[in-house]
Amino acid sequence: MIKVVKSSFEKVLPTNVLRIGTSCNARLVDLQEYVEKLVVEHENRPIVFLIGAVSVGDPCMEVPELDDTICISNFPLSAACAVSYTHLTLPTNRE
């Protein structure tokens, strides 16, 4: 189920979560290397990516609660592409 969070997203995220926003106006990173570095530096900390995909504005550059904001492509991506790319880059635990 998907619903719009009208107030602070802090109420729905786990405690001690690392919040990463995406924006085409942020610094460009190689997502694979970035995620590998996050996993090493924050091994037991949950990571949440907030995808900033809107037609007007740049919401992820305006959210002060984010720990970091990154750009994952040289070109603007649709929300579907950004989510898919981010999901495919994340490591999986298949034990």
mmCIF file of N, CA and C in Angstrom, residues 2-68:
data_model
loop_
_atom_site.group_PDB
_atom_site.id
_atom_site.type_symbol
_atom_site.label_atom_id
_atom_site.label_comp_id
_atom_site.label_asym_id
_atom_site.label_seq_id
_atom_site.Cartn_x
_atom_site.Cartn_y
_atom_site.Cartn_z
ATOM 1 N N ILE A 2 0.532 2.186 -0.823
ATOM 2 C CA ILE A 2 1.274 3.443 -0.899
ATOM 3 C C ILE A 2 0.353 4.557 -0.441
ATOM 4 N N LYS A 3 0.858 5.429 0.405
ATOM 5 C CA LYS A 3 0.089 6.602 0.774
ATOM 6 C C LYS A 3 1.029 7.788 0.907
ATOM 7 N N VAL A 4 0.492 8.952 0.749
ATOM 8 C CA VAL A 4 1.286 10.171 0.805
ATOM 9 C C VAL A 4 1.547 10.531 2.259
ATOM 10 N N VAL A 5 2.799 10.800 2.569
ATOM 11 C CA VAL A 5 3.179 11.225 3.910
ATOM 12 C C VAL A 5 3.147 12.746 3.914
ATOM 13 N N LYS A 6 2.148 13.318 4.588
ATOM 14 C CA LYS A 6 1.979 14.769 4.557
ATOM 15 C C LYS A 6 2.817 15.490 5.601
ATOM 16 N N SER A 7 3.248 14.807 6.623
ATOM 17 C CA SER A 7 4.084 15.432 7.633
ATOM 18 C C SER A 7 5.496 14.877 7.515
ATOM 19 N N SER A 8 6.270 15.050 8.543
ATOM 20 C CA SER A 8 7.657 14.600 8.524
ATOM 21 C C SER A 8 7.749 13.096 8.269
ATOM 22 N N PHE A 9 8.632 12.705 7.353
ATOM 23 C CA PHE A 9 8.810 11.280 7.072
ATOM 24 C C PHE A 9 9.554 10.580 8.199
ATOM 25 N N GLU A 10 10.070 11.340 9.154
ATOM 26 C CA GLU A 10 10.746 10.750 10.308
ATOM 27 C C GLU A 10 9.818 9.818 11.078
ATOM 28 N N LYS A 11 8.511 10.052 10.995
ATOM 29 C CA LYS A 11 7.543 9.243 11.734
ATOM 30 C C LYS A 11 7.412 7.835 11.162
ATOM 31 N N VAL A 12 7.770 7.638 9.899
ATOM 32 C CA VAL A 12 7.574 6.335 9.268
ATOM 33 C C VAL A 12 8.874 5.576 8.997
ATOM 34 N N LEU A 13 10.013 6.211 9.210
ATOM 35 C CA LEU A 13 11.303 5.563 8.971
ATOM 36 C C LEU A 13 11.843 4.937 10.246
ATOM 37 N N PRO A 14 12.655 3.897 10.116
ATOM 38 C CA PRO A 14 13.273 3.289 11.310
ATOM 39 C C PRO A 14 14.218 4.287 11.990
ATOM 40 N N THR A 15 14.453 4.080 13.268
ATOM 41 C CA THR A 15 15.396 4.947 13.976
ATOM 42 C C THR A 15 16.810 4.671 13.474
ATOM 43 N N ASN A 16 17.656 5.663 13.538
ATOM 44 C CA ASN A 16 19.053 5.566 13.132
ATOM 45 C C ASN A 16 19.231 5.247 11.651
ATOM 46 N N VAL A 17 18.253 5.575 10.831
ATOM 47 C CA VAL A 17 18.323 5.290 9.402
ATOM 48 C C VAL A 17 19.192 6.339 8.699
ATOM 49 N N LEU A 18 19.917 5.920 7.693
ATOM 50 C CA LEU A 18 20.719 6.817 6.870
ATOM 51 C C LEU A 18 19.848 7.244 5.691
ATOM 52 N N ARG A 19 19.535 8.535 5.586
ATOM 53 C CA ARG A 19 18.615 9.056 4.566
ATOM 54 C C ARG A 19 19.402 9.684 3.424
ATOM 55 N N ILE A 20 19.265 9.106 2.226
ATOM 56 C CA ILE A 20 19.959 9.589 1.037
ATOM 57 C C ILE A 20 18.914 10.054 0.035
ATOM 58 N N GLY A 21 19.009 11.304 -0.388
ATOM 59 C CA GLY A 21 18.096 11.836 -1.387
ATOM 60 C C GLY A 21 18.743 11.817 -2.761
ATOM 61 N N THR A 22 17.919 11.803 -3.803
ATOM 62 C CA THR A 22 18.435 11.873 -5.170
ATOM 63 C C THR A 22 17.920 13.132 -5.834
ATOM 64 N N SER A 23 18.775 13.755 -6.624
ATOM 65 C CA SER A 23 18.423 14.973 -7.349
ATOM 66 C C SER A 23 19.396 15.131 -8.507
ATOM 67 N N CYS A 24 18.896 15.607 -9.645
ATOM 68 C CA CYS A 24 19.805 15.837 -10.771
ATOM 69 C C CYS A 24 20.677 17.066 -10.538
ATOM 70 N N ASN A 25 20.413 17.836 -9.474
ATOM 71 C CA ASN A 25 21.222 19.011 -9.148
ATOM 72 C C ASN A 25 22.269 18.734 -8.078
ATOM 73 N N ALA A 26 22.324 17.526 -7.570
ATOM 74 C CA ALA A 26 23.313 17.173 -6.548
ATOM 75 C C ALA A 26 24.609 16.711 -7.215
ATOM 76 N N ARG A 27 25.586 16.328 -6.396
ATOM 77 C CA ARG A 27 26.864 15.863 -6.944
ATOM 78 C C ARG A 27 26.684 14.480 -7.556
ATOM 79 N N LEU A 28 27.287 14.282 -8.703
ATOM 80 C CA LEU A 28 27.187 13.024 -9.437
ATOM 81 C C LEU A 28 28.083 11.974 -8.784
ATOM 82 N N VAL A 29 27.541 10.784 -8.557
ATOM 83 C CA VAL A 29 28.307 9.678 -7.983
ATOM 84 C C VAL A 29 28.109 8.432 -8.835
ATOM 85 N N ASP A 30 29.067 7.529 -8.741
ATOM 86 C CA ASP A 30 28.893 6.192 -9.288
ATOM 87 C C ASP A 30 28.121 5.437 -8.211
ATOM 88 N N LEU A 31 26.886 5.085 -8.503
ATOM 89 C CA LEU A 31 26.010 4.531 -7.470
ATOM 90 C C LEU A 31 26.550 3.233 -6.877
ATOM 91 N N GLN A 32 27.133 2.390 -7.683
ATOM 92 C CA GLN A 32 27.690 1.123 -7.177
ATOM 93 C C GLN A 32 28.787 1.394 -6.142
ATOM 94 N N GLU A 33 29.724 2.276 -6.473
ATOM 95 C CA GLU A 33 30.801 2.609 -5.539
ATOM 96 C C GLU A 33 30.255 3.306 -4.297
ATOM 97 N N TYR A 34 29.287 4.190 -4.481
ATOM 98 C CA TYR A 34 28.698 4.930 -3.367
ATOM 99 C C TYR A 34 28.028 3.976 -2.378
ATOM 100 N N VAL A 35 27.241 3.032 -2.901
ATOM 101 C CA VAL A 35 26.544 2.071 -2.042
ATOM 102 C C VAL A 35 27.548 1.170 -1.328
ATOM 103 N N GLU A 36 28.571 0.712 -2.023
ATOM 104 C CA GLU A 36 29.600 -0.121 -1.382
ATOM 105 C C GLU A 36 30.268 0.622 -0.233
ATOM 106 N N LYS A 37 30.551 1.905 -0.439
ATOM 107 C CA LYS A 37 31.168 2.719 0.608
ATOM 108 C C LYS A 37 30.211 2.889 1.796
ATOM 109 N N LEU A 38 28.931 3.116 1.516
ATOM 110 C CA LEU A 38 27.949 3.252 2.592
ATOM 111 C C LEU A 38 27.846 1.986 3.420
ATOM 112 N N VAL A 39 27.827 0.845 2.751
ATOM 113 C CA VAL A 39 27.694 -0.437 3.450
ATOM 114 C C VAL A 39 28.892 -0.668 4.374
ATOM 115 N N VAL A 40 30.094 -0.305 3.920
ATOM 116 C CA VAL A 40 31.292 -0.483 4.748
ATOM 117 C C VAL A 40 31.282 0.493 5.927
ATOM 118 N N GLU A 41 30.960 1.763 5.670
ATOM 119 C CA GLU A 41 31.002 2.778 6.722
ATOM 120 C C GLU A 41 29.846 2.657 7.714
ATOM 121 N N HIS A 42 28.696 2.172 7.256
ATOM 122 C CA HIS A 42 27.492 2.109 8.095
ATOM 123 C C HIS A 42 26.912 0.702 8.052
ATOM 124 N N GLU A 43 27.719 -0.288 8.412
ATOM 125 C CA GLU A 43 27.360 -1.695 8.185
ATOM 126 C C GLU A 43 26.074 -2.145 8.853
ATOM 127 N N ASN A 44 25.746 -1.651 10.018
ATOM 128 C CA ASN A 44 24.535 -2.097 10.711
ATOM 129 C C ASN A 44 23.422 -1.056 10.690
ATOM 130 N N ARG A 45 23.578 -0.053 9.867
ATOM 131 C CA ARG A 45 22.601 1.030 9.823
ATOM 132 C C ARG A 45 21.704 0.875 8.590
ATOM 133 N N PRO A 46 20.381 0.951 8.753
ATOM 134 C CA PRO A 46 19.506 0.870 7.578
ATOM 135 C C PRO A 46 19.699 2.087 6.676
ATOM 136 N N ILE A 47 19.532 1.877 5.372
ATOM 137 C CA ILE A 47 19.698 2.952 4.387
ATOM 138 C C ILE A 47 18.390 3.120 3.629
ATOM 139 N N VAL A 48 17.942 4.375 3.512
ATOM 140 C CA VAL A 48 16.725 4.692 2.769
ATOM 141 C C VAL A 48 17.077 5.709 1.689
ATOM 142 N N PHE A 49 16.653 5.420 0.458
ATOM 143 C CA PHE A 49 16.815 6.367 -0.640
ATOM 144 C C PHE A 49 15.495 7.068 -0.874
ATOM 145 N N LEU A 50 15.518 8.399 -0.911
ATOM 146 C CA LEU A 50 14.340 9.184 -1.238
ATOM 147 C C LEU A 50 14.518 9.678 -2.663
ATOM 148 N N ILE A 51 13.640 9.256 -3.540
ATOM 149 C CA ILE A 51 13.740 9.589 -4.956
ATOM 150 C C ILE A 51 12.996 10.891 -5.200
ATOM 151 N N GLY A 52 13.719 11.917 -5.632
ATOM 152 C CA GLY A 52 13.107 13.209 -5.926
ATOM 153 C C GLY A 52 12.713 13.286 -7.387
ATOM 154 N N ALA A 53 11.513 12.856 -7.710
ATOM 155 C CA ALA A 53 11.060 12.837 -9.102
ATOM 156 C C ALA A 53 9.744 13.600 -9.224
ATOM 157 N N VAL A 54 9.833 14.851 -9.569
ATOM 158 C CA VAL A 54 8.654 15.683 -9.774
ATOM 159 C C VAL A 54 8.869 16.516 -11.026
ATOM 160 N N SER A 55 7.776 17.026 -11.591
ATOM 161 C CA SER A 55 7.909 17.805 -12.821
ATOM 162 C C SER A 55 8.393 19.224 -12.555
ATOM 163 N N VAL A 56 8.113 19.761 -11.378
ATOM 164 C CA VAL A 56 8.518 21.124 -11.045
ATOM 165 C C VAL A 56 9.143 21.122 -9.653
ATOM 166 N N GLY A 57 10.270 21.785 -9.507
ATOM 167 C CA GLY A 57 10.919 21.873 -8.213
ATOM 168 C C GLY A 57 11.981 20.809 -8.032
ATOM 169 N N ASP A 58 12.541 20.795 -6.848
ATOM 170 C CA ASP A 58 13.606 19.848 -6.521
ATOM 171 C C ASP A 58 13.494 19.494 -5.043
ATOM 172 N N PRO A 59 12.538 18.623 -4.690
ATOM 173 C CA PRO A 59 12.249 18.372 -3.273
ATOM 174 C C PRO A 59 13.409 17.817 -2.457
ATOM 175 N N CYS A 60 14.238 16.974 -3.036
ATOM 176 C CA CYS A 60 15.327 16.380 -2.249
ATOM 177 C C CYS A 60 16.439 17.369 -1.940
ATOM 178 N N MET A 61 16.517 18.461 -2.661
ATOM 179 C CA MET A 61 17.514 19.479 -2.332
ATOM 180 C C MET A 61 16.989 20.412 -1.240
ATOM 181 N N GLU A 62 15.708 20.301 -0.913
ATOM 182 C CA GLU A 62 15.081 21.196 0.056
ATOM 183 C C GLU A 62 14.747 20.518 1.383
ATOM 184 N N VAL A 63 15.133 19.262 1.554
ATOM 185 C CA VAL A 63 14.808 18.513 2.770
ATOM 186 C C VAL A 63 16.008 18.541 3.710
ATOM 187 N N PRO A 64 15.908 19.269 4.822
ATOM 188 C CA PRO A 64 17.064 19.372 5.725
ATOM 189 C C PRO A 64 17.364 18.088 6.491
ATOM 190 N N GLU A 65 16.403 17.165 6.583
ATOM 191 C CA GLU A 65 16.607 15.942 7.361
ATOM 192 C C GLU A 65 17.466 14.900 6.652
ATOM 193 N N LEU A 66 17.818 15.111 5.387
ATOM 194 C CA LEU A 66 18.614 14.132 4.649
ATOM 195 C C LEU A 66 20.063 14.157 5.100
ATOM 196 N N ASP A 67 20.696 12.991 5.109
ATOM 197 C CA ASP A 67 22.110 12.893 5.468
ATOM 198 C C ASP A 67 23.003 13.219 4.277
ATOM 199 N N ASP A 68 22.520 12.955 3.070
ATOM 200 C CA ASP A 68 23.286 13.242 1.858
ATOM 201 C C ASP A 68 22.315 13.314 0.683
#
